[in-house]
Each structure stands twice: as structure tokens, then as C-alpha cells.
Amino acid sequence: MPNPADNPAPPGVNRRRFLKLGAAAAAGGALGAGTGLWLDCGGSSRTAVTILKASSYRQELATLIRAGLKNHPAVIERARDRRVLLKPNLVEYSNARRVNTHPAVVAAAIEAFRAAGAREVLVAEGPGHQRDTEMLLEESGLDDALRHARAPFVDLNLDSIRPVPLAANYTQLGKLWLPDTALGADLIVSLPKLKTHHWAGVTLSLKNLMGVVPGAKYGWPKNLLHWRGIHQSIADIALALRPGFAIVDGIEGMEGDGPLMGETVPAGVLIMGENLAAVDATATRVMGLRPERVAYLQLMALHDGVICEDAIAQRGERIAAVRRHFKVLEPFAVLRS
Amino acid sequence: MIQRGRDFLSASQLADGGWPYRPKAAALLEPTCYALAAMDQAALTKERDAGIRWLVARQMPEGAFALPNDSEPHWATSLAVLALAQHGAAGPQRAEAVKWLLAWGGRTMTQQAALTLDGQLVGWPWTGGAFSWVEPTACALLALKRGGQRDHPRVAEGEKMLLDRQCADGGWNYGNPAVFGAALHGFLPTTALATLALQGSRTANEATRRGLDFLQREIQKHRSALALSLAILCLAAFGRPVAEPAATLAARQQPDGSWRQDVRLTALAVLALQTADGGPNLFKLDDAKPR
């Protein structure tokens, strides 16, 4: 793994803070969890995160998401007359419902962004270890949902690609090849599932962005990123792509041995906001875990990521009203509150 | 049906001679390799020659192939060897690529409690600086065996690595049979490639049988073009029946002659249906019997 101490501090980041946090993140990458070194709330202004109760995939989710979007007028403005890319978490056809972002949530987000005035809404994903995207689409039910919604799907693994310089370069790769479809979108919306993760601790809207990295260059799995540090990779990808919104499908989440083999938790929430670190920090708190101990959230706090609870303007439900206590594997016991 | 698929491939070829995954995108290595392999070998066509030229131009001095505008060795080097061999083209370039493959390998890792695999076995990675996985290892083995290296120690170790990664259900996934004690299941495409890569192995009879049984069992449940095509190519290479999956695959062809407007899927479907019709098989080695 690269040593962050060898890396110059990214533009705008205090070098002393960066070195301390870099060392923490590298240790976290090696251990699979953050070290608990608390450095900063991140960000300089409050950002809004909305929590909505949603008990079933059969309820009117588009109306709910549209109501939630009203708490985020800047993203509505950003979507109007623009090209919006929705990035769900589509991983596995076996146990599809418990593993992937539910097709009903994807369909509802399509409808909500169309209602917000988006010129085009497309759905795009580059599954991480399963090359048979057609099978994933069909057996997850997403194919039917997209056909019904008349929304296009782009396999980001097989898109045209180009190298993008990494400003922060936590992975020390220097550049990352990324798909033209993602780079050309006006607004990227991450649609993850609320899950624990056996290598990263939690997988939410930022970790979901690893699916944007193209298999055509990096393979299935995109293993080079793991060797360069999961946390460092997540931060580099997020800083290169600059996603503008996230909606976490927490209607049914996963605890324990996620992202594939864990148990379903009927958490009954959707969590959304413009600042993905803030969304993930809130979602982590909803899971009964400590976001300040997730190394990639610490890294994002060095940039414009907001993870301190006091810096997040909570809309909708209070965290305490929806909090569950997700089980984590023993290496991530440090994340428990 | 096969000709309509080839017509789609011809129409999707870019002016530079390469093929993209999706029409009108930029040409990349893997779709070019499969599209080229699917072109009619009996006819010397302009498309075929342009494809060969595009591919050969992607070879770097050390023998590996690279993506356009990239200088890093690419995992599709093995496929380039197979595609060029299918047309009997670019012999010296293939020999250089085979030499490079023998020198290329994945990084190793010490035993981890979460994993059951042997991290010391060196197969082939997707990218430099990463671990070895099933698909690039299977494709490298096929290219090396096709390139006359069946008795090389790297081939024997690659086969050993595949045996180490076989799932409890008899299939192969991306390359990890279990994590934290939980058994993971095999995937159809990787099972087909891994089983094909074990052709001629002295030590893989039982693993091969289990792989073939997995394919015959699972192909009843899944209908994707990738799974059907690779399963047909594998089952046919071992003399197992393929009429039923071939009919299912043919029925999924779209009016424009493609499978999902995807060059790679269409090329693989053409290759599979051609094999099911008694034609050549891209992945079948001349002597598939155990040595």
C-alpha cells in the first residue's frame, strides 16, 4: 500500500492534518477499519440530509422522494434541463433483493428527477465482480423496471473510457480511467443500499462509486483499487467524479457479512442529501455505527465532506427515531457506538 | 442467423478497424478480439484485415497489448493471441505475446483468515500490481496452450491455481470460493472459461467433470447471452450436448442481428452458434484429452 506520508497534501488541505489523517487512513485500509482518530468535522458550512421513513418497496416511493427533494432546492436546480446519471448498487443476481439497490427505488428516483425537470435520466453501473450484466439486470428485476420507465441503462464497465488526473492522488495511481458517460453527466446521483461491508466497514453512497470504475481497464474485480487501499480509492474516485446527490436505499439494509452474505435488516428508511459524506455519516449513525471511525469518511472530511453531526442539518426524521444497531464483523467492532 | 450476427459486427466496426463494446463508442481490445475471431475465416474480408491491423498496432515492444492511448499491459493480451491464431495471422507478434504472458503474473499474498485460497499460487491478474483471478488466468492458459506452451511450469501452476479456486458447487466465480467461512457460488461464464482452460490437464479430470456438470445444471436456469455462449463453447469442446442452449441463444437474437446491441455478446453468440453447427470452436484445443 502506498504511504500517504510520501504524498504531497492535496490542494487546499493543511499538510500537517493531512499527514496525521493519511497515516490513520492507511492503517484503516490495512486493517479494514478506521482507527478512531478524530480530526475534523469537515466542511465549513452546514449541509442538509433528509431521512424519510419508508417501510415497504410497494409504497409510493416516487412521491416520497419528490417530497424529500424539496429539502434540497439546489439539486433540483442542478437537475433542471440537465443530464442526470443514477448509479445504483447492482452486484449480484443471487439474493438480489437483499444485495442490490431495489428496482423500485431506482424507478422512483427516475420519476422524481424527471419531475424535477431533468432533460434526460439514465441509469448506469459497472458491476464489480460479476461480468454478466445482462443476467444481473434480468434477475434483479432492474431490466423490467427500466423498460417500464423507458430509461436507458449504460454498462459503465464497457463504456468508452479516458484517463482523469487524480488531484488528491491518495492511491498514488496518478490518474484513473473513467467512463465517458459518467464524466459527461451533469449530475451524478449515487443510489446505494444501506449495508455493512467486510472490507470497508460500511458501503454507502461513496463506496458505491467504485462501480463507476471500468472493468474494461481494471477487470472484475477491480482489484488494483483494493491493493492501493479501499479508503484511498473511494476518496480518489469521489473527488474525480464529484457526485452531486445521494439517495440511500435503507428500506431493507444488510448487516454482518455484507456486502453479499449478510442478513437483511428492515431499517425502513431512505436517506438523501447533496454532500455524500454527510449522507453516509448519517446513514452510518442510523446503522448504530460511528462514521468518524470510517477511514474513507475521514479522508473526505479533509475536502468538502461533512461528517460531524453538529454540522449536518437534519431534515425529516431524527436519527434516534430510526436508528437500528447493525451487526458488524469482529474486525469492525471499532465502529460500534 | 450467424450471418446476421456477422453483419451486425461488420456494421459496428469503426473506421480505424477496431470494434467498441457498443456501436459508436471507441474501439477497445476485448470486443475487437472477439469480433475478429467471429469473422468468417473462409473469406478474406476487408473487415478482417483491418481488424488484424488495428490489433497488431496495439502491441507494445515487450509483447503485451495495450488499450489505445495507454501504455500499460492489458488483460486482453491473451484474447489477442487467440483471435489472431484463429485467423492464422501475425505469428511473430503472437510469439512475442506468449513470451510476455509467461513472464507476467499476479502478486502473491500471505494466508488471510478471511479467505480459504492459497495466495502463493501465481496465476494471471487483470492489471499489473494486483492479485490473480480466474478469468485472466483461464484466458492466459488457453493462449499459452494454443501457443505451444502446454508443458511450461507456469501452465501447471496456473492450472493448480484454478483448482484451488473452484467453488463447492463445482463452478468458478471471479476467483474466491469462500469469504469469512461463507461459501460463494460459481458463475456460468467464469466456470466455462476455467473448465476450458483445464483442457488437457493431467490433474483436473474430476474438477473438469464438476465444472461441466455445473454448466449443464445452471444453464437450465439462466438465459443471458454471455452465459449461454460460453457454456455452449465449453460443453461442445468436451463433447456434451448443446442443441438446447443453442436454440435458446438463437431465440434471443434481436432484429438488428445483435444480442443486446453489444459487440462482444454478438461475437460470442456467433462463435457459439457456429460451434453448435459443427464449425470451429475458438477455445477448443486440438488435443483436449489429458496428457
XYZ file of C-alpha atoms in Angstrom:
628
model
C 0.000 0.000 0.000
C 1.308 3.479 -0.757
C 2.489 5.507 2.188
C 0.429 8.712 2.439
C 3.421 10.418 4.015
C 5.089 10.200 0.598
C 2.227 12.118 -0.915
C 2.053 15.896 -1.114
C -1.023 17.293 0.602
C -3.846 17.825 -1.894
C -4.560 21.430 -2.868
C -6.366 23.270 -0.103
C -5.557 20.713 2.568
C -3.393 21.537 5.569
C -0.302 19.330 5.278
C 0.043 18.568 8.985
C -3.579 17.479 9.249
C -3.208 15.566 6.031
C -0.236 13.575 7.236
C -1.913 12.658 10.506
C -5.081 11.614 8.761
C -3.225 9.922 5.933
C -1.444 7.696 8.405
C -4.766 6.888 10.040
C -6.384 6.108 6.721
C -3.540 3.887 5.619
C -3.771 1.930 8.850
C -7.506 1.753 8.388
C -7.028 0.456 4.877
C -4.733 -2.250 6.137
C -6.981 -3.223 8.996
C -10.204 -2.672 7.147
C -11.468 -0.056 9.582
C -10.682 3.439 10.749
C -8.515 3.923 13.778
C -10.837 6.203 15.626
C -8.509 9.169 15.244
C -10.934 12.060 15.204
C -9.616 15.082 13.403
C -12.256 17.255 11.886
C -15.972 17.601 11.266
C -15.154 18.530 7.687
C -16.660 21.273 5.590
C -17.150 24.878 6.526
C -20.930 25.181 6.323
C -23.937 23.148 7.358
C -25.375 20.761 4.821
C -28.833 19.183 4.835
C -29.539 15.462 4.991
C -33.092 14.169 4.811
C -34.263 10.961 6.479
C -37.604 9.584 5.352
C -39.456 6.598 6.768
C -40.373 4.022 4.109
C -41.491 0.637 5.305
C -42.079 -1.141 2.003
C -40.896 -1.242 -1.604
C -44.559 -1.382 -2.600
C -45.412 2.046 -1.286
C -45.454 5.206 -3.419
C -41.726 5.863 -3.340
C -41.572 8.439 -6.152
C -43.879 10.755 -4.219
C -41.744 10.258 -1.133
C -38.501 11.044 -2.950
C -40.057 14.098 -4.606
C -41.084 15.321 -1.166
C -37.571 14.714 0.114
C -36.014 16.576 -2.820
C -37.885 19.698 -1.735
C -35.438 19.895 1.171
C -32.645 20.183 -1.404
C -33.578 23.019 -3.785
C -30.006 23.329 -5.081
C -30.068 19.815 -6.514
C -33.440 20.417 -8.161
C -31.948 23.499 -9.776
C -28.895 21.500 -10.831
C -31.006 18.743 -12.406
C -33.281 21.031 -14.406
C -32.742 20.673 -18.171
C -29.665 18.568 -17.476
C -28.473 15.007 -17.920
C -28.805 13.061 -14.670
C -26.992 9.769 -14.132
C -28.392 7.461 -11.447
C -25.852 4.977 -10.117
C -27.490 2.090 -8.219
C -25.625 -0.706 -6.469
C -26.062 -3.731 -8.744
C -23.786 -6.501 -7.582
C -25.223 -9.973 -7.577
C -28.143 -11.935 -9.025
C -28.258 -14.444 -6.191
C -30.134 -12.997 -3.208
C -30.698 -9.956 -5.410
C -33.241 -8.274 -3.182
C -31.034 -8.195 -0.127
C -27.850 -7.236 -2.006
C -28.784 -4.668 -4.673
C -30.488 -1.299 -4.638
C -34.138 -2.272 -5.097
C -35.519 -1.614 -8.620
C -38.485 0.196 -7.046
C -36.123 2.782 -5.558
C -34.342 3.229 -8.900
C -37.669 3.644 -10.716
C -38.865 6.134 -8.117
C -35.672 8.173 -8.450
C -36.085 8.231 -12.242
C -39.599 9.564 -11.836
C -38.574 12.113 -9.212
C -35.728 13.579 -11.273
C -37.877 13.676 -14.378
C -40.480 15.546 -12.352
C -37.718 17.898 -11.221
C -37.203 18.834 -14.873
C -34.187 16.737 -15.866
C -33.724 16.646 -19.633
C -32.502 13.057 -19.503
C -32.297 10.473 -16.718
C -30.182 7.412 -17.335
C -29.147 4.548 -15.095
C -25.556 3.361 -15.166
C -23.498 0.825 -13.242
C -20.335 -1.222 -13.670
C -20.786 -4.333 -11.520
C -17.640 -5.172 -9.597
C -17.145 -8.892 -9.837
C -19.967 -10.275 -11.971
C -19.361 -9.721 -15.694
C -22.781 -10.950 -16.788
C -24.608 -7.632 -16.566
C -27.498 -8.914 -18.679
C -28.136 -11.660 -16.137
C -27.824 -9.174 -13.274
C -30.304 -6.811 -14.895
C -32.821 -9.540 -15.667
C -32.659 -11.454 -12.428
C -32.522 -8.419 -10.160
C -35.709 -7.071 -11.749
C -33.961 -3.860 -12.809
C -34.362 -4.695 -16.507
C -38.161 -4.776 -16.151
C -38.195 -1.595 -14.074
C -36.117 0.282 -16.636
C -38.196 -0.980 -19.544
C -41.337 0.138 -17.750
C -39.794 3.538 -17.004
C -38.323 3.748 -20.538
C -34.980 4.677 -19.063
C -31.687 3.661 -20.705
C -29.041 1.603 -18.935
C -25.322 2.029 -19.565
C -22.859 -0.663 -18.511
C -20.015 1.501 -17.243
C -17.645 -1.445 -17.427
C -17.913 -1.381 -21.208
C -18.145 2.337 -21.928
C -15.620 4.467 -23.779
C -13.012 5.497 -21.233
C -10.381 8.168 -20.702
C -7.746 8.897 -18.056
C -8.513 11.528 -15.430
C -5.722 13.045 -13.295
C -6.231 12.473 -9.576
C -5.966 15.780 -7.727
C -5.605 14.259 -4.260
C -3.974 11.044 -5.510
C -4.404 9.071 -2.313
C -3.926 5.852 -4.305
C -0.774 7.200 -5.958
C -2.087 5.960 -9.270
C -1.710 9.471 -10.659
C -4.660 9.015 -12.970
C -7.745 6.863 -13.144
C -9.500 5.723 -16.309
C -13.181 6.584 -16.041
C -16.190 6.123 -18.340
C -17.223 8.929 -20.682
C -20.877 8.514 -19.690
C -20.097 9.304 -16.062
C -17.706 12.122 -16.914
C -20.265 13.641 -19.274
C -23.188 13.605 -16.829
C -24.306 16.958 -15.418
C -25.386 15.390 -12.153
C -24.360 12.003 -10.723
C -26.730 10.597 -8.131
C -25.455 7.678 -6.067
C -28.186 5.169 -5.134
C -26.573 2.691 -2.748
C -28.012 0.065 -0.463
C -27.591 0.500 3.301
C -25.066 -2.238 4.086
C -22.122 -3.206 6.198
C -19.029 -4.276 4.285
C -16.484 -6.889 5.274
C -13.503 -4.910 3.908
C -14.594 -1.267 4.276
C -16.855 -1.315 7.330
C -19.872 0.243 5.648
C -20.827 0.556 1.986
C -22.987 3.573 1.209
C -23.074 6.358 -1.370
C -19.306 6.927 -1.566
C -18.258 3.272 -1.662
C -20.956 2.749 -4.312
C -18.895 4.938 -6.658
C -16.343 2.143 -7.043
C -18.830 0.678 -9.504
C -18.096 3.559 -11.853
C -14.531 2.352 -12.405
C -14.465 0.451 -15.712
C -13.765 -3.272 -15.852
C -12.620 -2.790 -19.449
C -9.459 -1.350 -17.931
C -9.314 -2.688 -14.354
C -11.122 -6.054 -14.605
C -13.622 -7.930 -12.443
C -12.938 -7.416 -9.566
C -11.264 -4.026 -9.769
C -8.605 -5.478 -7.553
C -5.901 -2.887 -8.139
C -8.000 -0.440 -6.136
C -8.022 -2.786 -3.156
C -4.236 -3.043 -3.255
C -3.995 0.738 -3.430
C -6.295 0.971 -0.393
C -10.084 0.776 -0.441
C -10.429 4.003 1.529
C -7.917 5.869 -0.601
C -9.594 4.585 -3.765
C -13.042 5.664 -2.624
C -11.763 9.161 -1.881
C -9.910 9.456 -5.199
C -12.953 8.315 -7.195
C -15.328 10.623 -5.355
C -13.018 13.595 -5.800
C -12.612 12.819 -9.508
C -16.326 12.366 -10.199
C -17.841 14.982 -7.855
C -21.264 13.321 -7.488
C -23.970 15.793 -6.581
C -26.585 13.824 -4.689
C -27.270 10.516 -2.982
C -30.327 8.527 -2.002
C -29.611 5.535 0.233
C -31.990 2.589 -0.069
C -32.364 1.651 3.568
C -35.839 0.204 3.294
C -34.101 -3.123 3.684
C -30.444 -2.968 4.668
C -27.807 -5.612 5.307
C -25.823 -6.295 8.467
C -22.960 -8.619 9.344
C -21.031 -10.157 6.450
C -22.007 -7.575 3.836
C -21.992 -6.673 1.026
C -23.186 -10.103 -0.177
C -23.592 -12.625 2.594
C -25.086 -10.621 5.448
C -28.568 -10.662 6.914
C -31.439 -8.380 5.961
C -32.396 -5.588 8.343
C -35.786 -3.949 7.726
C -34.445 -0.485 8.527
C -37.362 1.301 6.832
C -35.587 4.483 5.682
C -34.476 6.484 2.695
C -31.609 8.902 3.386
C -30.706 11.663 0.934
C -28.592 14.758 0.506
C -26.099 16.685 -1.639
C -22.991 16.106 0.466
C -22.263 12.395 0.094
C -20.012 12.237 3.147
C -22.816 13.781 5.211
C -25.329 11.305 3.790
C -23.010 8.400 4.583
C -22.219 9.732 8.041
C -25.935 9.996 8.774
C -26.613 6.543 7.349
C -23.794 5.117 9.454
C -25.364 6.664 12.555
C -28.725 5.176 11.540
C -26.927 1.802 11.492
C -25.809 2.462 15.072
C -22.177 2.857 13.987
C -19.614 5.663 14.276
C -18.842 7.424 10.989
C -15.809 9.221 12.359
C -14.145 5.775 12.552
C -14.660 5.026 8.860
C -11.358 5.881 7.213
C -12.748 6.992 3.849
C -15.148 9.391 5.585
C -12.182 10.813 7.457
C -10.426 11.353 4.144
C -13.460 13.061 2.633
C -13.638 15.351 5.660
C -10.313 16.779 4.504
C -12.060 18.081 1.426
C -15.672 19.210 1.402
C -17.078 16.137 3.112
C -19.126 16.870 6.229
C -19.335 14.089 8.784
C -19.798 15.802 12.151
C -23.378 15.505 13.377
C -23.430 19.118 14.542
C -22.589 20.293 11.032
C -25.462 18.415 9.405
C -28.908 19.981 9.245
C -31.197 17.031 9.771
C -34.496 17.101 7.855
C -37.372 14.671 8.102
C -36.983 12.012 10.777
C -34.498 12.295 13.622
C -31.691 9.732 13.638
C -32.761 8.484 17.056
C -36.239 7.727 15.721
C -34.969 5.337 13.044
C -31.692 4.068 14.487
C -31.015 0.325 14.336
C -27.994 -1.483 15.641
C -26.458 -3.262 12.679
C -24.170 -6.168 13.441
C -20.623 -5.896 12.107
C -17.889 -8.473 11.742
C -15.357 -8.541 14.561
C -12.636 -6.573 12.699
C -15.092 -3.668 12.628
C -16.122 -3.758 16.279
C -14.393 -0.375 16.500
C -17.282 1.129 14.522
C -19.873 0.292 17.168
C -21.178 3.217 19.179
C -28.703 -16.179 -38.083
C -24.912 -16.436 -37.873
C -24.568 -14.258 -40.970
C -26.956 -11.656 -39.495
C -24.779 -11.569 -36.413
C -21.691 -11.082 -38.565
C -23.491 -8.342 -40.489
C -24.078 -6.522 -37.191
C -20.400 -6.911 -36.362
C -19.371 -5.575 -39.763
C -21.660 -2.586 -39.352
C -20.237 -1.917 -35.878
C -16.601 -1.901 -36.947
C -15.075 1.553 -36.719
C -13.173 3.276 -39.494
C -9.888 2.605 -37.690
C -10.511 -1.160 -37.913
C -11.290 -1.803 -34.234
C -14.549 -2.604 -32.515
C -16.173 -0.972 -29.472
C -18.318 -2.792 -26.935
C -21.305 -0.690 -28.019
C -21.844 0.769 -31.505
C -20.362 4.249 -31.936
C -18.201 4.107 -28.795
C -14.396 3.939 -29.047
C -12.618 0.725 -30.032
C -11.181 -1.390 -27.230
C -9.194 -4.593 -27.092
C -11.672 -7.202 -25.880
C -14.542 -6.503 -28.307
C -12.047 -6.287 -31.162
C -10.580 -9.681 -30.256
C -13.958 -11.417 -30.087
C -15.364 -9.660 -33.177
C -12.271 -10.548 -35.146
C -12.469 -14.176 -34.016
C -16.113 -14.278 -35.109
C -15.408 -13.071 -38.633
C -15.715 -15.666 -41.355
C -12.382 -17.466 -41.659
C -13.174 -18.786 -45.122
C -13.430 -15.353 -46.663
C -10.590 -12.880 -46.810
C -12.512 -9.758 -45.998
C -11.509 -6.129 -45.703
C -13.061 -6.033 -42.239
C -10.987 -8.931 -41.036
C -7.724 -7.497 -42.339
C -8.485 -4.055 -40.881
C -9.246 -5.693 -37.521
C -5.947 -7.569 -37.570
C -4.058 -4.370 -38.398
C -5.804 -2.484 -35.566
C -4.978 -5.231 -33.110
C -1.342 -5.645 -34.122
C -0.880 -1.874 -33.791
C -1.838 -2.166 -30.111
C 1.128 -4.401 -29.297
C 3.894 -2.827 -27.230
C 7.611 -3.632 -27.643
C 7.582 -6.003 -24.652
C 4.887 -8.148 -26.295
C 1.793 -7.179 -24.321
C -1.151 -5.451 -25.937
C -2.431 -2.125 -24.586
C -5.574 -0.026 -24.889
C -5.414 2.896 -27.342
C -3.565 5.833 -25.765
C -2.410 3.665 -22.874
C 0.992 2.202 -22.122
C 0.082 -0.397 -19.506
C -0.157 -4.111 -20.360
C -3.771 -5.145 -20.773
C -5.522 -8.321 -19.674
C -6.909 -8.911 -23.187
C -3.416 -9.808 -24.464
C -4.444 -13.473 -24.089
C -7.536 -12.882 -26.197
C -5.442 -11.167 -28.860
C -3.318 -14.303 -29.127
C -6.433 -16.461 -29.511
C -8.110 -14.144 -32.032
C -5.022 -13.815 -34.206
C -4.398 -17.568 -34.017
C -7.980 -18.172 -35.158
C -7.043 -16.500 -38.435
C -3.504 -17.862 -38.562
C -2.331 -14.248 -38.526
C 0.602 -12.339 -37.049
C 2.666 -15.347 -35.979
C 5.719 -13.389 -34.744
C 3.521 -10.975 -32.781
C 1.691 -13.898 -31.170
C 5.010 -15.473 -30.205
C 6.072 -12.223 -28.521
C 2.775 -12.031 -26.669
C 3.138 -15.624 -25.461
C 6.642 -14.852 -24.224
C 5.314 -11.831 -22.347
C 2.487 -13.878 -20.803
C 4.994 -16.368 -19.434
C 6.803 -13.525 -17.671
C 3.645 -11.799 -16.379
C 1.842 -12.791 -13.198
C -0.254 -11.713 -10.253
C 1.136 -10.696 -6.903
C 1.010 -13.163 -4.062
C -0.293 -12.663 -0.556
C 0.142 -14.369 2.772
C -2.628 -16.529 4.136
C -5.577 -14.486 5.421
C -8.054 -15.790 7.956
C -10.982 -14.489 5.920
C -10.035 -16.478 2.823
C -9.539 -20.163 2.095
C -7.497 -19.749 -1.063
C -3.770 -20.311 -1.491
C -2.420 -16.807 -2.031
C 1.019 -18.057 -3.024
C -0.132 -19.551 -6.319
C 0.746 -17.253 -9.188
C -1.804 -17.072 -11.949
C -2.569 -14.012 -14.040
C -4.066 -10.695 -12.841
C -6.411 -8.241 -14.530
C -3.840 -5.451 -14.111
C -0.251 -5.114 -13.036
C 0.232 -4.909 -9.282
C -2.864 -6.951 -8.445
C -3.735 -10.485 -7.370
C -4.520 -13.322 -9.804
C -8.134 -14.067 -10.735
C -9.993 -16.777 -12.583
C -10.841 -15.182 -15.919
C -7.434 -13.690 -16.788
C -5.770 -16.909 -15.621
C -8.108 -19.074 -17.703
C -7.583 -16.921 -20.796
C -3.806 -16.889 -20.303
C -3.790 -20.691 -20.018
C -5.808 -21.014 -23.218
C -3.455 -18.635 -25.051
C -0.343 -20.386 -23.764
C -1.660 -23.834 -24.615
C -2.613 -22.577 -28.071
C 0.847 -21.030 -28.304
C 2.654 -24.320 -27.761
C 3.440 -23.911 -24.060
C 1.334 -26.722 -22.610
C 4.250 -28.209 -20.698
C 5.557 -24.951 -19.257
C 5.713 -24.836 -15.415
C 3.668 -21.615 -15.423
C 0.840 -23.518 -17.122
C 0.961 -26.244 -14.496
C 0.886 -23.651 -11.716
C -1.975 -21.786 -13.402
C -3.988 -25.000 -13.539
C -3.217 -25.583 -9.864
C -4.430 -22.095 -9.077
C -7.734 -22.750 -10.890
C -8.217 -25.999 -8.981
C -7.604 -24.076 -5.744
C -10.330 -21.569 -6.631
C -13.125 -23.978 -7.594
C -16.296 -23.374 -5.571
C -18.042 -26.066 -3.563
C -20.862 -26.141 -6.129
C -18.400 -27.175 -8.866
C -18.344 -23.784 -10.583
C -15.937 -20.884 -10.542
C -16.749 -17.280 -9.749
C -14.331 -14.351 -10.176
C -11.857 -16.254 -8.020
C -12.893 -16.618 -4.423
C -14.616 -19.798 -3.238
C -15.353 -18.550 0.301
C -15.071 -15.440 2.464
C -15.291 -15.441 6.265
C -16.379 -19.073 6.160
C -19.314 -18.461 3.829
C -19.195 -20.479 0.598
C -19.640 -18.362 -2.527
C -21.312 -19.722 -5.634
C -19.928 -20.204 -9.136
C -20.824 -18.096 -12.155
C -21.594 -19.566 -15.557
C -19.168 -17.502 -17.695
C -16.131 -17.971 -15.464
C -16.942 -21.654 -14.977
C -16.969 -22.127 -18.745
C -13.641 -20.354 -19.188
C -11.960 -22.126 -16.285
C -13.143 -25.535 -17.460
C -11.961 -24.793 -20.995
C -8.590 -23.737 -19.619
C -8.174 -27.137 -17.955
C -8.321 -28.973 -21.298
C -5.533 -31.483 -21.453
C -4.634 -31.204 -17.769
C -3.297 -34.322 -16.101
C -4.722 -33.448 -12.725
C -8.075 -31.864 -13.446
C -10.368 -34.705 -14.535
C -12.635 -34.508 -11.508
C -12.639 -30.709 -11.440
C -13.484 -30.644 -15.143
C -16.359 -33.072 -14.691
C -17.749 -30.987 -11.842
C -17.386 -27.826 -13.910
C -19.242 -29.364 -16.840
C -21.986 -30.670 -14.552
C -22.316 -27.204 -13.037
C -22.737 -25.699 -16.512
C -25.326 -28.243 -17.610
C -27.276 -27.737 -14.394
C -27.140 -23.951 -14.201
C -27.735 -23.242 -17.874
C -31.270 -24.517 -17.363
C -31.929 -21.578 -15.029
C -30.153 -18.686 -16.727
C -30.667 -17.256 -20.162
C -28.161 -14.454 -20.689
C -26.222 -14.351 -23.966
C -22.846 -14.366 -22.201
C -23.701 -17.407 -20.068
C -25.275 -19.332 -22.949
C -22.478 -18.578 -25.421
C -19.600 -19.509 -23.158
C -21.437 -22.567 -21.825
C -22.043 -23.790 -25.390
C -18.396 -23.265 -26.342
C -17.270 -25.173 -23.247
C -19.771 -28.015 -23.341
C -19.153 -28.540 -27.078
C -15.383 -28.640 -26.529
C -15.919 -31.616 -24.223
C -18.480 -33.310 -26.467
C -21.507 -32.576 -24.303
C -24.852 -31.745 -25.969
C -25.552 -28.101 -26.799
C -28.654 -28.136 -29.004
C -30.979 -26.835 -26.309
C -28.885 -23.871 -25.114
C -28.071 -23.076 -28.754
C -31.786 -22.835 -29.556
C -32.322 -20.596 -26.540
C -29.417 -18.386 -27.571
C -30.648 -18.135 -31.159
C -34.097 -17.095 -29.948
C -32.585 -14.135 -28.131
C -31.108 -12.582 -31.252
C -32.544 -9.130 -31.893
C -33.969 -7.918 -35.223
C -30.780 -5.985 -35.986
C -28.819 -9.245 -35.810
C -27.204 -8.416 -32.466
C -27.514 -9.685 -28.956
C -28.415 -6.582 -26.917
C -26.582 -4.266 -29.336
C -23.401 -5.482 -27.718
C -20.431 -6.329 -29.956
C -18.787 -8.727 -27.511
C -22.030 -10.599 -26.802
C -22.855 -10.772 -30.501
C -19.406 -12.057 -31.382
C -19.549 -14.706 -28.661
C -23.042 -15.737 -29.754
C -21.835 -16.090 -33.359
C -18.862 -18.156 -32.180
C -21.128 -20.365 -30.057
C -23.763 -20.930 -32.740
C -21.057 -21.651 -35.306
C -19.642 -24.276 -32.931
C -23.089 -25.730 -32.260
C -23.471 -26.072 -36.040
C -20.298 -28.156 -36.184
C -17.974 -25.282 -37.084
C -14.695 -24.336 -35.389
C -14.511 -23.603 -31.665
C -12.354 -20.637 -30.617
C -11.481 -22.251 -27.312
C -11.113 -25.907 -28.227
C -7.558 -27.175 -28.169
C -6.521 -29.724 -30.766
C -5.925 -32.397 -28.184
C -8.256 -31.893 -25.244
C -7.558 -35.292 -23.743
C -5.476 -35.340 -20.554
C -1.779 -35.593 -21.246
